[in-house]
Amino acid sequence: MALNENWFTEICAEGGSAFSLELKDKIHEERTPFQLLEIYETRHFGTLMTLDGLIMLTDRDNFIYHEMITHPALFSHPDPKRVLIIGGGDCGSLREVLKHGGVELAEQVEIDEQVTRAAEKYFPELCESNNDPRARFRFTDGIRWVAAADPASYDVIIIDSTDPIGPAAGLFSEPFYGACRRALTAEGILMAQSESPLFHLNILKRMHAAMRETGFHDITTLHFPQCSYPSGWWSTTMACKHATPQGLRQTAARQRPFSTRYYNAAVHAAAAVLPQSIAEALAKQ
Ligand code: SAM
């Protein structure tokens, strides 16, 4: 079918592929100090946010990503109280983190305040916990924030970033992971979005190596479908500060007192089982 101006298309050069969404309208366009921010109304995926022409989220499928970048870490840490989110300006991860009653602080450090302002206006359901007294918003560079953080000040750090280009490039680096490790408490867990296992296996391999080099243990990649991201197959990767046996808190995950649409204890365990070629690629060299 021929595509025209009624379609948004994201080309993924490294995958030699493209993904398109049929549009109703463009409803917002803004050049922020950091990136081009656009919001569209689509025909079948609800509202769409793009940054520099790349899909950040749609109404229809963001729940998978947001649940899989938060709950696996929070149900693996024995008692997460202080959570730092780097990036995540759409506030979807923040909302999931705040579903955990034991969390006392959820601090979101987003470089681009306009992303959050746009989310408040166009994705109000993702921002429904923004007034929770446990939420804190910092609009600054996450790399600088973590470098200046007190040692052992967070139980969980979630890196909900854009792709490893531009301001997010440093968020995939060894020095940054080292700073995160310092900022984590003894039982601390780092969680990061880790791109597509099909198109970006080299990025995943580099992330594993960098996390290992900086002293992280139990580096676990979870994979899940995400139809609006390149290849439709995405991943998050978590790692523990120390080699303490943690693992999924099965009972807590099974009896969670809040609703989810994708996450459950069985999905958590299954997502960490890697297909053969990915497991081989990520095995310790
Ligand atoms: N995971 C989603 C994806 O891959 O499409 C991205 C969701 S979220 C909107 C990503 C956010 O990370 C963006 O709002 C961007 O401004 C933010 N970001 C990028 N680099 C950053 C940095 N160095 N510090 C803090 N936030 C950053």
CSV table of C-alpha atoms and ligand atoms in Angstrom, one decimal:
chain,number,residue,atom,x,y,z
A,1,MET,CA,0.0,0.0,0.0
A,2,ALA,CA,1.4,3.4,-0.8
A,3,LEU,CA,2.0,5.7,2.2
A,4,ASN,CA,1.3,9.4,2.1
A,5,GLU,CA,1.2,12.4,4.4
A,6,ASN,CA,-1.6,10.7,6.4
A,7,TRP,CA,1.0,8.3,7.8
A,8,PHE,CA,3.9,8.8,10.3
A,9,THR,CA,6.8,6.6,9.3
A,10,GLU,CA,9.9,5.9,11.3
A,11,ILE,CA,12.7,4.4,9.3
A,12,CYS,CA,15.2,2.2,11.2
A,13,ALA,CA,18.3,2.3,9.0
A,14,GLU,CA,20.2,-0.4,10.9
A,15,GLY,CA,17.3,-2.8,10.6
A,16,GLY,CA,16.6,-1.9,7.0
A,17,SER,CA,12.9,-1.5,7.9
A,18,ALA,CA,10.2,1.1,8.7
A,19,PHE,CA,7.2,1.3,10.9
A,20,SER,CA,4.2,3.4,10.1
A,21,LEU,CA,1.1,4.7,11.9
A,22,GLU,CA,-2.0,6.1,10.2
A,23,LEU,CA,-2.6,9.6,11.3
A,24,LYS,CA,-5.6,11.8,12.0
A,25,ASP,CA,-3.7,15.0,12.8
A,26,LYS,CA,-0.5,16.6,14.1
A,27,ILE,CA,-1.5,18.3,17.3
A,28,HIS,CA,1.7,19.7,18.6
A,29,GLU,CA,5.2,20.6,17.2
A,30,GLU,CA,7.9,22.3,19.2
A,31,ARG,CA,11.7,22.6,19.0
A,32,THR,CA,12.8,22.4,22.6
A,33,PRO,CA,16.4,23.3,23.6
A,34,PHE,CA,17.2,19.5,23.2
A,35,GLN,CA,15.1,18.0,20.4
A,36,LEU,CA,12.1,18.2,18.0
A,37,LEU,CA,9.0,17.2,20.0
A,38,GLU,CA,5.9,16.3,18.0
A,39,ILE,CA,2.5,14.9,19.1
A,40,TYR,CA,0.1,13.3,16.7
A,41,GLU,CA,-3.4,11.8,16.9
A,42,THR,CA,-3.3,8.4,15.2
A,43,ARG,CA,-6.3,6.4,13.8
A,44,HIS,CA,-5.7,3.3,15.8
A,45,PHE,CA,-2.9,3.9,18.3
A,46,GLY,CA,-4.3,6.9,20.2
A,47,THR,CA,-1.8,9.7,20.8
A,48,LEU,CA,1.7,9.4,19.6
A,49,MET,CA,4.8,11.3,20.9
A,50,THR,CA,8.0,11.5,18.8
A,51,LEU,CA,11.4,13.1,19.6
A,52,ASP,CA,13.6,13.9,16.6
A,53,GLY,CA,11.3,11.8,14.4
A,54,LEU,CA,11.6,8.7,16.6
A,55,ILE,CA,8.6,7.1,18.3
A,56,MET,CA,8.7,7.5,22.1
A,57,LEU,CA,5.3,6.2,22.9
A,58,THR,CA,1.7,5.6,21.8
A,59,ASP,CA,-1.4,5.3,23.9
A,60,ARG,CA,-2.0,1.8,22.7
A,61,ASP,CA,1.2,-0.1,23.6
A,62,ASN,CA,3.2,2.0,26.1
A,63,PHE,CA,1.9,-0.1,29.0
A,64,ILE,CA,4.1,-3.0,28.0
A,65,TYR,CA,7.3,-1.0,28.1
A,66,HIS,CA,6.5,1.0,31.2
A,67,GLU,CA,5.6,-2.1,33.2
A,68,MET,CA,8.6,-4.1,32.0
A,69,ILE,CA,11.1,-1.3,32.9
A,70,THR,CA,9.8,-0.9,36.4
A,71,HIS,CA,8.1,-3.9,38.1
A,72,PRO,CA,10.9,-6.5,37.4
A,73,ALA,CA,13.4,-4.3,39.3
A,74,LEU,CA,10.9,-3.3,42.1
A,75,PHE,CA,9.9,-6.9,42.6
A,76,SER,CA,13.5,-8.1,42.6
A,77,HIS,CA,14.8,-5.6,45.2
A,78,PRO,CA,13.9,-6.9,48.7
A,79,ASP,CA,12.5,-3.5,49.9
A,80,PRO,CA,12.7,-0.6,47.4
A,81,LYS,CA,12.1,2.7,49.1
A,82,ARG,CA,14.1,5.3,47.1
A,83,VAL,CA,13.8,5.1,43.3
A,84,LEU,CA,15.6,7.3,40.7
A,85,ILE,CA,14.3,7.5,37.1
A,86,ILE,CA,16.7,8.9,34.5
A,87,GLY,CA,14.8,10.3,31.5
A,88,GLY,CA,11.2,9.0,31.4
A,89,GLY,CA,9.8,12.5,30.9
A,90,ASP,CA,6.4,11.1,29.8
A,91,CYS,CA,5.9,10.0,33.4
A,92,GLY,CA,4.7,6.5,32.6
A,93,SER,CA,7.5,4.8,34.5
A,94,LEU,CA,7.0,7.1,37.4
A,95,ARG,CA,3.3,6.1,37.6
A,96,GLU,CA,4.2,2.4,37.7
A,97,VAL,CA,6.9,3.0,40.4
A,98,LEU,CA,4.4,4.8,42.6
A,99,LYS,CA,2.1,1.9,42.5
A,100,HIS,CA,4.5,0.2,45.0
A,101,GLY,CA,3.3,1.2,48.4
A,102,GLY,CA,6.7,0.8,50.0
A,103,VAL,CA,8.3,3.4,47.8
A,104,GLU,CA,9.0,6.6,49.7
A,105,LEU,CA,10.7,8.6,47.0
A,106,ALA,CA,10.4,8.5,43.2
A,107,GLU,CA,12.7,11.1,41.7
A,108,GLN,CA,12.5,11.7,37.9
A,109,VAL,CA,15.5,13.4,36.3
A,110,GLU,CA,14.5,14.4,32.8
A,111,ILE,CA,16.8,16.6,30.7
A,112,ASP,CA,13.9,18.2,28.7
A,113,GLU,CA,11.1,19.7,30.8
A,114,GLN,CA,9.0,20.2,27.6
A,115,VAL,CA,8.6,16.4,27.3
A,116,THR,CA,6.9,16.3,30.7
A,117,ARG,CA,4.8,19.4,30.0
A,118,ALA,CA,3.6,17.8,26.7
A,119,ALA,CA,2.9,14.5,28.6
A,120,GLU,CA,0.8,16.4,31.2
A,121,LYS,CA,-1.3,17.9,28.3
A,122,TYR,CA,-1.5,15.0,25.9
A,123,PHE,CA,-1.0,11.8,28.0
A,124,PRO,CA,-2.9,12.8,31.2
A,125,GLU,CA,-3.4,9.2,32.3
A,126,LEU,CA,0.4,8.6,32.4
A,127,CYS,CA,0.7,11.7,34.6
A,128,GLU,CA,-2.1,10.8,37.1
A,129,SER,CA,0.4,10.2,39.9
A,130,ASN,CA,2.5,13.3,39.3
A,131,ASN,CA,0.9,15.0,42.3
A,132,ASP,CA,1.8,12.1,44.6
A,133,PRO,CA,3.8,13.6,47.5
A,134,ARG,CA,6.5,10.9,46.9
A,135,ALA,CA,7.2,12.2,43.4
A,136,ARG,CA,10.0,14.7,42.7
A,137,PHE,CA,10.8,16.2,39.4
A,138,ARG,CA,14.3,17.5,38.4
A,139,PHE,CA,14.9,18.9,34.9
A,140,THR,CA,18.5,18.4,34.3
A,141,ASP,CA,21.1,16.0,32.8
A,142,GLY,CA,20.8,12.6,34.4
A,143,ILE,CA,24.5,12.0,33.9
A,144,ARG,CA,25.4,15.1,36.0
A,145,TRP,CA,22.7,14.2,38.5
A,146,VAL,CA,24.0,10.7,39.2
A,147,ALA,CA,27.7,11.9,39.3
A,148,ALA,CA,26.7,14.4,42.1
A,149,ALA,CA,24.4,12.0,44.0
A,150,ASP,CA,25.4,10.9,47.5
A,151,PRO,CA,26.8,7.3,47.7
A,152,ALA,CA,24.2,4.7,48.5
A,153,SER,CA,21.3,7.1,48.1
A,154,TYR,CA,19.0,5.0,45.9
A,155,ASP,CA,17.7,1.4,46.0
A,156,VAL,CA,16.7,1.3,42.4
A,157,ILE,CA,17.9,3.4,39.4
A,158,ILE,CA,15.8,3.1,36.2
A,159,ILE,CA,17.3,4.4,33.0
A,160,ASP,CA,14.3,5.2,30.8
A,161,SER,CA,16.2,6.9,28.0
A,162,THR,CA,16.1,7.6,24.3
A,163,ASP,CA,18.4,5.6,22.0
A,164,PRO,CA,22.1,5.9,22.6
A,165,ILE,CA,22.6,9.1,20.5
A,166,GLY,CA,22.6,12.8,21.4
A,167,PRO,CA,22.1,13.6,25.1
A,168,ALA,CA,21.4,9.9,25.9
A,169,ALA,CA,24.7,8.5,24.5
A,170,GLY,CA,26.4,8.8,27.9
A,171,LEU,CA,23.6,6.9,29.6
A,172,PHE,CA,24.9,3.7,28.0
A,173,SER,CA,28.5,4.3,29.1
A,174,GLU,CA,30.8,2.6,31.6
A,175,PRO,CA,31.5,5.8,33.6
A,176,PHE,CA,27.8,6.4,33.9
A,177,TYR,CA,27.1,2.8,35.1
A,178,GLY,CA,30.0,3.3,37.6
A,179,ALA,CA,28.4,6.4,38.9
A,180,CYS,CA,25.0,4.6,39.2
A,181,ARG,CA,26.7,1.8,41.1
A,182,ARG,CA,28.1,4.2,43.6
A,183,ALA,CA,24.7,5.9,44.0
A,184,LEU,CA,23.0,2.5,44.8
A,185,THR,CA,22.6,1.0,48.2
A,186,ALA,CA,24.1,-2.4,49.0
A,187,GLU,CA,21.1,-4.3,47.6
A,188,GLY,CA,20.6,-1.8,44.8
A,189,ILE,CA,19.4,-2.7,41.4
A,190,LEU,CA,20.1,-0.8,38.1
A,191,MET,CA,17.5,-1.2,35.3
A,192,ALA,CA,17.9,0.2,31.8
A,193,GLN,CA,16.0,0.1,28.5
A,194,SER,CA,18.3,-1.9,26.3
A,195,GLU,CA,16.9,-1.6,22.7
A,196,SER,CA,15.9,-4.4,20.3
A,197,PRO,CA,17.4,-7.9,20.8
A,198,LEU,CA,17.1,-8.4,17.0
A,199,PHE,CA,18.4,-5.1,15.6
A,200,HIS,CA,20.6,-3.9,18.4
A,201,LEU,CA,22.3,-7.0,19.8
A,202,ASN,CA,25.7,-5.2,19.6
A,203,ILE,CA,24.3,-2.4,21.9
A,204,LEU,CA,23.0,-5.1,24.3
A,205,LYS,CA,26.4,-6.9,24.3
A,206,ARG,CA,28.2,-3.6,25.0
A,207,MET,CA,25.8,-2.8,27.8
A,208,HIS,CA,26.4,-6.2,29.4
A,209,ALA,CA,30.1,-5.8,29.1
A,210,ALA,CA,30.0,-2.2,30.5
A,211,MET,CA,27.8,-3.3,33.5
A,212,ARG,CA,30.1,-6.2,34.2
A,213,GLU,CA,33.2,-4.0,33.9
A,214,THR,CA,31.8,-1.6,36.5
A,215,GLY,CA,31.2,-4.4,39.0
A,216,PHE,CA,27.5,-5.2,38.5
A,217,HIS,CA,26.3,-8.8,39.0
A,218,ASP,CA,23.3,-10.9,37.9
A,219,ILE,CA,22.9,-8.9,34.6
A,220,THR,CA,19.5,-10.0,33.3
A,221,THR,CA,17.9,-9.0,30.1
A,222,LEU,CA,14.1,-9.3,29.8
A,223,HIS,CA,12.5,-9.2,26.4
A,224,PHE,CA,8.9,-8.4,25.4
A,225,PRO,CA,6.9,-7.3,22.3
A,226,GLN,CA,6.7,-3.6,21.6
A,227,CYS,CA,5.2,-3.1,18.2
A,228,SER,CA,5.9,0.6,17.9
A,229,TYR,CA,9.6,0.3,18.5
A,230,PRO,CA,12.1,-1.0,15.8
A,231,SER,CA,11.6,-4.7,15.0
A,232,GLY,CA,8.6,-4.9,17.4
A,233,TRP,CA,10.8,-6.7,19.9
A,234,TRP,CA,12.3,-4.8,22.8
A,235,SER,CA,14.3,-5.4,26.0
A,236,THR,CA,15.2,-4.0,29.4
A,237,THR,CA,18.3,-5.1,31.3
A,238,MET,CA,18.8,-5.1,35.1
A,239,ALA,CA,21.8,-5.7,37.2
A,240,CYS,CA,22.6,-5.9,41.0
A,241,LYS,CA,25.2,-3.9,42.7
A,242,HIS,CA,26.5,-6.9,44.7
A,243,ALA,CA,26.4,-10.6,44.1
A,244,THR,CA,23.7,-11.2,46.7
A,245,PRO,CA,21.0,-13.8,45.7
A,246,GLN,CA,17.9,-11.7,45.1
A,247,GLY,CA,15.7,-12.8,42.3
A,248,LEU,CA,12.0,-12.3,41.8
A,249,ARG,CA,9.9,-11.9,45.0
A,250,GLN,CA,7.3,-14.4,43.7
A,251,THR,CA,4.7,-14.0,46.4
A,252,ALA,CA,4.8,-10.2,46.4
A,253,ALA,CA,4.6,-10.1,42.6
A,254,ARG,CA,1.8,-12.6,42.5
A,255,GLN,CA,-0.2,-10.8,45.3
A,256,ARG,CA,0.6,-7.2,44.1
A,257,PRO,CA,-2.2,-4.9,45.3
A,258,PHE,CA,-2.4,-3.0,42.1
A,259,SER,CA,-3.5,-3.7,38.5
A,260,THR,CA,-1.1,-4.2,35.6
A,261,ARG,CA,-1.9,-5.0,32.0
A,262,TYR,CA,1.2,-6.9,30.9
A,263,TYR,CA,3.3,-7.6,34.0
A,264,ASN,CA,2.7,-10.6,36.3
A,265,ALA,CA,5.1,-12.9,38.1
A,266,ALA,CA,5.0,-15.6,35.4
A,267,VAL,CA,5.6,-13.0,32.6
A,268,HIS,CA,8.5,-11.6,34.7
A,269,ALA,CA,10.1,-15.1,34.9
A,270,ALA,CA,9.4,-15.9,31.3
A,271,ALA,CA,10.8,-12.6,30.0
A,272,ALA,CA,14.1,-13.4,31.5
A,273,VAL,CA,14.4,-16.7,29.6
A,274,LEU,CA,16.5,-15.8,26.5
A,275,PRO,CA,16.2,-17.4,23.1
A,276,GLN,CA,19.3,-19.5,22.2
A,277,SER,CA,21.3,-17.1,20.0
A,278,ILE,CA,20.7,-14.1,22.3
A,279,ALA,CA,21.7,-16.2,25.3
A,280,GLU,CA,24.9,-17.2,23.5
A,281,ALA,CA,25.7,-13.7,22.4
A,282,LEU,CA,25.3,-12.3,26.0
A,283,ALA,CA,27.1,-15.1,27.7
A,284,LYS,CA,30.3,-14.1,29.5
A,285,GLN,CA,33.1,-13.9,27.0
B,1,SAM,N1,12.3,4.4,26.0
B,1,SAM,C1,11.6,5.3,25.2
B,1,SAM,C2,12.1,5.1,23.8
B,1,SAM,O1,13.1,4.5,23.6
B,1,SAM,O2,11.4,5.5,22.9
B,1,SAM,C3,12.0,6.7,25.7
B,1,SAM,C4,11.0,7.3,26.7
B,1,SAM,S1,11.5,8.8,27.5
B,1,SAM,C5,10.4,9.9,26.6
B,1,SAM,C6,13.1,9.2,27.1
B,1,SAM,C7,13.6,10.5,27.7
B,1,SAM,O3,15.0,10.5,28.0
B,1,SAM,C8,13.4,11.7,26.8
B,1,SAM,O4,12.3,12.5,27.2
B,1,SAM,C9,14.7,12.4,26.8
B,1,SAM,O5,14.6,13.8,26.9
B,1,SAM,C10,15.4,11.8,28.0
B,1,SAM,N2,16.8,11.9,28.1
B,1,SAM,C11,17.7,11.7,27.1
B,1,SAM,N3,19.0,12.0,27.5
B,1,SAM,C12,18.9,12.3,28.8
B,1,SAM,C13,19.8,12.6,29.8
B,1,SAM,N4,21.1,12.7,29.6
B,1,SAM,N5,19.4,13.0,31.1
B,1,SAM,C14,18.0,12.9,31.4
B,1,SAM,N6,17.1,12.6,30.5
B,1,SAM,C15,17.5,12.3,29.2
